[in-house]
Tab-separated table of C-alpha atoms in Angstrom:
chain	number	residue	atom	x	y	z
A	148	UNK	CA	-0.268	0.307	0.201
A	149	UNK	CA	1.306	3.514	-1.082
A	150	UNK	CA	0.303	6.909	0.075
A	151	UNK	CA	-0.077	8.752	-3.076
A	152	UNK	CA	-0.134	12.294	-3.146
A	153	UNK	CA	-1.439	13.861	-6.482
A	154	UNK	CA	-0.263	17.570	-6.706
A	155	UNK	CA	-1.269	19.499	-9.976
A	156	UNK	CA	2.240	21.400	-9.689
A	157	UNK	CA	5.496	21.484	-7.954
A	158	UNK	CA	4.502	22.677	-4.879
A	159	UNK	CA	1.198	22.041	-4.282
A	160	UNK	CA	1.272	18.854	-2.496
A	161	UNK	CA	4.147	19.456	0.077
A	162	UNK	CA	2.198	23.564	0.818
A	163	UNK	CA	-1.507	21.372	1.418
A	164	UNK	CA	-0.392	18.195	2.829
A	165	UNK	CA	3.349	18.930	4.216
A	166	UNK	CA	2.009	18.145	7.725
A	167	UNK	CA	0.589	14.516	6.929
A	168	UNK	CA	2.756	13.563	4.899
A	169	UNK	CA	5.613	13.476	7.596
A	170	UNK	CA	3.529	11.078	9.819
A	171	UNK	CA	2.514	8.657	6.839
A	172	UNK	CA	4.975	5.534	5.163
A	173	UNK	CA	5.612	4.834	1.803
A	174	UNK	CA	4.524	8.250	0.666
A	175	UNK	CA	4.968	9.003	-3.518
A	176	UNK	CA	4.035	12.856	-4.799
A	177	UNK	CA	3.148	12.611	-8.310
A	178	UNK	CA	3.412	15.808	-9.848
A	179	UNK	CA	1.350	16.354	-12.906
A	180	UNK	CA	2.409	19.677	-14.948
A	181	UNK	CA	5.721	19.619	-15.476
A	182	UNK	CA	6.510	19.062	-18.993
A	183	UNK	CA	8.958	21.564	-20.236
A	184	UNK	CA	7.762	23.989	-22.925
A	185	UNK	CA	9.249	24.264	-26.481
A	186	UNK	CA	9.223	27.129	-28.738
A	187	UNK	CA	7.463	30.673	-28.130
A	188	UNK	CA	5.857	31.692	-24.878
A	189	UNK	CA	3.192	33.461	-23.812
A	190	UNK	CA	3.638	36.855	-22.656
A	191	UNK	CA	1.814	35.581	-19.336
A	192	UNK	CA	4.507	32.725	-19.268
A	193	UNK	CA	7.284	35.383	-19.726
A	194	UNK	CA	5.948	37.781	-17.344
A	195	UNK	CA	5.509	35.128	-14.639
A	196	UNK	CA	9.036	33.476	-15.010
A	197	UNK	CA	10.301	37.110	-14.614
A	198	UNK	CA	8.226	36.821	-11.316
A	199	UNK	CA	9.394	33.577	-10.326
A	200	UNK	CA	13.201	35.040	-10.845
A	201	UNK	CA	14.045	31.893	-12.402
A	202	UNK	CA	16.214	31.441	-15.846
A	203	UNK	CA	14.676	28.086	-16.785
A	204	UNK	CA	11.589	27.966	-15.109
A	205	UNK	CA	10.658	23.885	-15.699
A	206	UNK	CA	13.758	22.740	-14.500
A	207	UNK	CA	14.492	25.571	-11.826
A	208	UNK	CA	11.013	24.433	-10.169
A	209	UNK	CA	12.041	20.750	-10.473
A	210	UNK	CA	15.214	21.296	-8.634
A	211	UNK	CA	13.301	23.139	-5.874
A	212	UNK	CA	10.690	20.152	-5.631
A	213	UNK	CA	13.795	18.090	-5.189
A	214	UNK	CA	14.862	19.999	-2.310
A	215	UNK	CA	11.709	19.695	-1.018
A	216	UNK	CA	10.858	16.064	-1.212
A	217	UNK	CA	14.857	15.585	0.460
A	218	UNK	CA	13.360	17.609	3.228
A	219	UNK	CA	10.230	15.246	3.819
A	220	UNK	CA	12.148	11.947	2.536
A	221	UNK	CA	9.263	10.939	0.136
A	222	UNK	CA	9.555	10.156	-3.456
A	223	UNK	CA	8.397	11.934	-6.083
A	224	UNK	CA	7.838	10.934	-10.017
A	225	UNK	CA	6.819	13.691	-12.718
A	226	UNK	CA	4.247	13.479	-15.068
A	227	UNK	CA	5.034	14.803	-18.649
A	228	UNK	CA	2.200	17.296	-19.102
A	229	UNK	CA	2.334	20.680	-20.049
A	230	UNK	CA	0.820	23.582	-17.460
A	231	UNK	CA	-2.083	25.707	-18.952
A	232	UNK	CA	-0.078	28.584	-18.408
A	233	UNK	CA	1.694	27.227	-21.938
A	234	UNK	CA	-0.914	25.125	-23.498
A	235	UNK	CA	-2.877	26.243	-26.571
A	236	UNK	CA	-6.329	25.784	-27.659
A	237	UNK	CA	-7.767	26.716	-30.979
A	238	UNK	CA	-3.879	27.674	-32.064
A	239	UNK	CA	-4.175	30.310	-29.089
A	240	UNK	CA	-3.154	30.518	-25.453
A	241	UNK	CA	-5.879	29.127	-22.904
A	242	UNK	CA	-4.270	31.827	-20.641
A	243	UNK	CA	-3.212	35.235	-21.916
A	244	UNK	CA	-3.594	37.220	-18.451
A	245	UNK	CA	-3.464	36.215	-14.892
A	246	UNK	CA	-7.043	35.991	-14.689
A	247	UNK	CA	-7.463	33.263	-17.109
A	248	UNK	CA	-5.838	30.809	-15.063
A	249	UNK	CA	-9.229	30.957	-13.014
A	250	UNK	CA	-11.538	30.830	-15.959
A	251	UNK	CA	-13.673	27.683	-15.604
A	252	UNK	CA	-15.348	28.940	-18.297
A	253	UNK	CA	-13.117	27.832	-21.416
A	254	UNK	CA	-13.847	24.932	-23.261
A	255	UNK	CA	-13.030	21.322	-21.075
A	256	UNK	CA	-10.149	19.648	-22.044
A	257	UNK	CA	-11.337	16.489	-22.154
A	258	UNK	CA	-8.482	14.401	-24.049
A	259	UNK	CA	-6.182	16.019	-21.794
A	260	UNK	CA	-8.160	14.736	-18.978
A	261	UNK	CA	-8.276	11.360	-20.133
A	262	UNK	CA	-5.118	11.368	-20.900
A	263	UNK	CA	-3.552	12.408	-17.197
A	264	UNK	CA	-6.335	9.533	-15.951
A	265	UNK	CA	-4.481	6.669	-17.608
A	266	UNK	CA	-1.237	8.041	-17.031
A	267	UNK	CA	-2.041	7.784	-13.065
A	268	UNK	CA	-4.348	4.792	-13.705
A	269	UNK	CA	-1.163	2.559	-14.483
A	270	UNK	CA	0.806	3.704	-11.578
A	271	UNK	CA	-1.451	2.476	-8.813
A	272	UNK	CA	-3.789	-0.280	-7.296
A	273	UNK	CA	-6.969	0.160	-5.159
A	274	UNK	CA	-4.633	-0.928	-2.213
A	275	UNK	CA	-3.191	2.510	-2.346
A	276	UNK	CA	-4.472	5.594	-0.657
A	277	UNK	CA	-4.683	8.776	-3.226
A	278	UNK	CA	-4.900	12.145	-2.444
A	279	UNK	CA	-6.455	14.841	-4.725
A	280	UNK	CA	-6.691	18.289	-4.690
A	281	UNK	CA	-10.449	20.177	-3.881
A	282	UNK	CA	-9.988	22.453	-7.060
A	283	UNK	CA	-10.355	25.661	-4.452
A	284	UNK	CA	-9.524	28.830	-5.970
A	285	UNK	CA	-10.529	27.699	-9.287
A	286	UNK	CA	-7.435	27.024	-10.996
A	287	UNK	CA	-7.724	25.469	-14.175
A	288	UNK	CA	-5.240	22.690	-13.312
A	289	UNK	CA	-6.418	22.012	-9.928
A	290	UNK	CA	-9.861	21.503	-10.918
A	291	UNK	CA	-9.112	19.263	-13.941
A	292	UNK	CA	-7.144	17.164	-11.714
A	293	UNK	CA	-9.554	17.174	-9.043
A	294	UNK	CA	-12.286	15.621	-11.493
A	295	UNK	CA	-10.129	12.805	-12.209
A	296	UNK	CA	-10.047	11.730	-8.644
A	297	UNK	CA	-13.674	12.385	-8.565
A	298	UNK	CA	-13.613	9.626	-11.492
A	299	UNK	CA	-11.705	7.401	-9.470
A	300	UNK	CA	-13.222	7.462	-6.710
A	301	UNK	CA	-16.290	6.276	-8.514
A	302	UNK	CA	-14.057	3.340	-10.265
A	303	UNK	CA	-13.428	2.026	-6.456
A	304	UNK	CA	-10.069	3.434	-5.430
A	305	UNK	CA	-9.626	5.211	-2.317
A	306	UNK	CA	-9.882	8.628	-2.783
A	307	UNK	CA	-9.295	11.651	-0.254
A	308	UNK	CA	-9.116	15.565	-1.063
A	309	UNK	CA	-6.720	18.281	0.484
A	310	UNK	CA	-7.213	21.795	0.656
A	311	UNK	CA	-5.133	23.571	-1.909
A	312	UNK	CA	-3.049	25.833	0.363
A	313	UNK	CA	-3.089	29.572	-0.730
A	314	UNK	CA	-6.544	29.393	-1.964
A	315	UNK	CA	-9.431	30.428	0.092
A	316	UNK	CA	-11.610	27.478	0.855
A	317	UNK	CA	-15.366	27.136	-0.602
A	318	UNK	CA	-18.105	25.869	0.825
A	319	UNK	CA	-18.615	22.278	-0.175
A	320	UNK	CA	-21.147	20.032	0.091
A	321	UNK	CA	-21.519	16.500	-0.259
A	322	UNK	CA	-18.017	16.223	1.237
A	323	UNK	CA	-16.995	15.241	5.290
A	324	UNK	CA	-14.373	17.920	6.631
A	325	UNK	CA	-11.383	15.417	8.282
A	326	UNK	CA	-9.201	17.912	10.179
A	327	UNK	CA	-5.322	16.793	10.820
A	328	UNK	CA	-3.938	18.585	13.832
A	329	UNK	CA	0.266	18.325	14.658
A	330	UNK	CA	2.145	20.419	17.020
A	331	UNK	CA	5.011	22.503	16.232
A	332	UNK	CA	7.487	20.510	15.086
A	333	UNK	CA	5.663	19.066	12.603
A	334	UNK	CA	5.134	22.625	11.163
A	335	UNK	CA	8.676	23.848	11.095
A	336	UNK	CA	9.637	20.977	8.792
A	337	UNK	CA	6.439	21.754	6.763
A	338	UNK	CA	7.383	25.513	6.395
A	339	UNK	CA	11.477	24.350	5.751
A	340	UNK	CA	10.141	21.837	2.816
A	341	UNK	CA	8.026	24.359	1.708
A	342	UNK	CA	10.763	27.157	1.726
A	343	UNK	CA	12.467	25.260	-1.057
A	344	UNK	CA	10.019	26.619	-3.284
A	345	UNK	CA	11.325	29.793	-2.748
A	346	UNK	CA	10.338	31.373	-6.470
A	347	UNK	CA	6.439	30.296	-5.646
A	348	UNK	CA	6.867	31.785	-1.789
A	349	UNK	CA	7.652	34.861	-2.775
A	350	UNK	CA	5.220	34.986	-5.781
A	351	UNK	CA	2.061	33.896	-3.479
A	352	UNK	CA	2.965	35.867	-0.408
A	353	UNK	CA	5.421	38.275	-0.986
A	354	UNK	CA	8.187	37.209	1.461
A	355	UNK	CA	9.494	34.607	3.301
A	356	UNK	CA	8.344	36.098	6.440
A	357	UNK	CA	4.497	36.127	4.940
A	358	UNK	CA	4.808	32.670	3.884
A	359	UNK	CA	5.873	31.460	7.569
A	360	UNK	CA	2.886	33.728	8.926
A	361	UNK	CA	0.363	32.148	6.490
A	362	UNK	CA	1.340	28.599	7.745
A	363	UNK	CA	1.301	29.738	11.393
A	364	UNK	CA	-1.745	31.107	11.040
A	365	UNK	CA	-3.723	27.458	11.089
A	366	UNK	CA	-3.458	27.218	14.472
A	367	UNK	CA	-6.283	26.144	17.392
A	368	UNK	CA	-4.605	26.391	20.749
A	369	UNK	CA	-1.481	24.142	20.485
A	370	UNK	CA	-2.298	22.282	17.476
A	371	UNK	CA	-1.712	23.267	13.644
A	372	UNK	CA	-4.075	21.892	11.309
A	373	UNK	CA	-4.953	20.744	7.773
A	374	UNK	CA	-8.250	19.622	6.173
A	375	UNK	CA	-9.197	16.907	4.354
A	376	UNK	CA	-12.091	15.765	2.613
A	377	UNK	CA	-13.688	12.253	2.175
A	378	UNK	CA	-16.839	12.411	-0.610
A	379	UNK	CA	-20.220	11.080	1.076
A	380	UNK	CA	-21.444	8.720	-1.142
């Protein structure tokens, strides 16, 4: 039995689940959107790369992920699919501005969804515990991966869902909320791992200090928390 965390982008599983990951055995993170784009990039992609301060964005982010997984002593595997920032539809970029990343009115990429589903399916079994994002924040990539989790759940796989870190949680129906509580020692390791994704922490929170404050804010008494969701059948 494996504990498999499906991460849309390099930082998502560790940022969202870095506490729980520490107390589980046989953990692997599958990161979906890690393919390096070829050719001309969109203006949005170029601007994001500049904001992140990275020369080779995909390669440099992959290195950040290696360091984070080493901190947590977990396995990882990168899948060969393009981030929505780099994807095109009908000969134009899906996202030309930042708000487009969260525009769910675009045409659903069914072929891509099925390709990712098949790539995951050959690597899992029904003995595994699978953790997928809830898709909070409506990021196109997160929502697409969430749909795959729902599909696998219907097929009898053991699927739980996690709160997407850095996004505001939505109210949800038909899900049971399961809090995971942990103390300062585990939080410290989670933060150390998250800070390996330095390009994203600065971009999401503005500074390392603000990133630390974000993770410390999920606290009740002496306990810190992460929230997981089980679909009600």
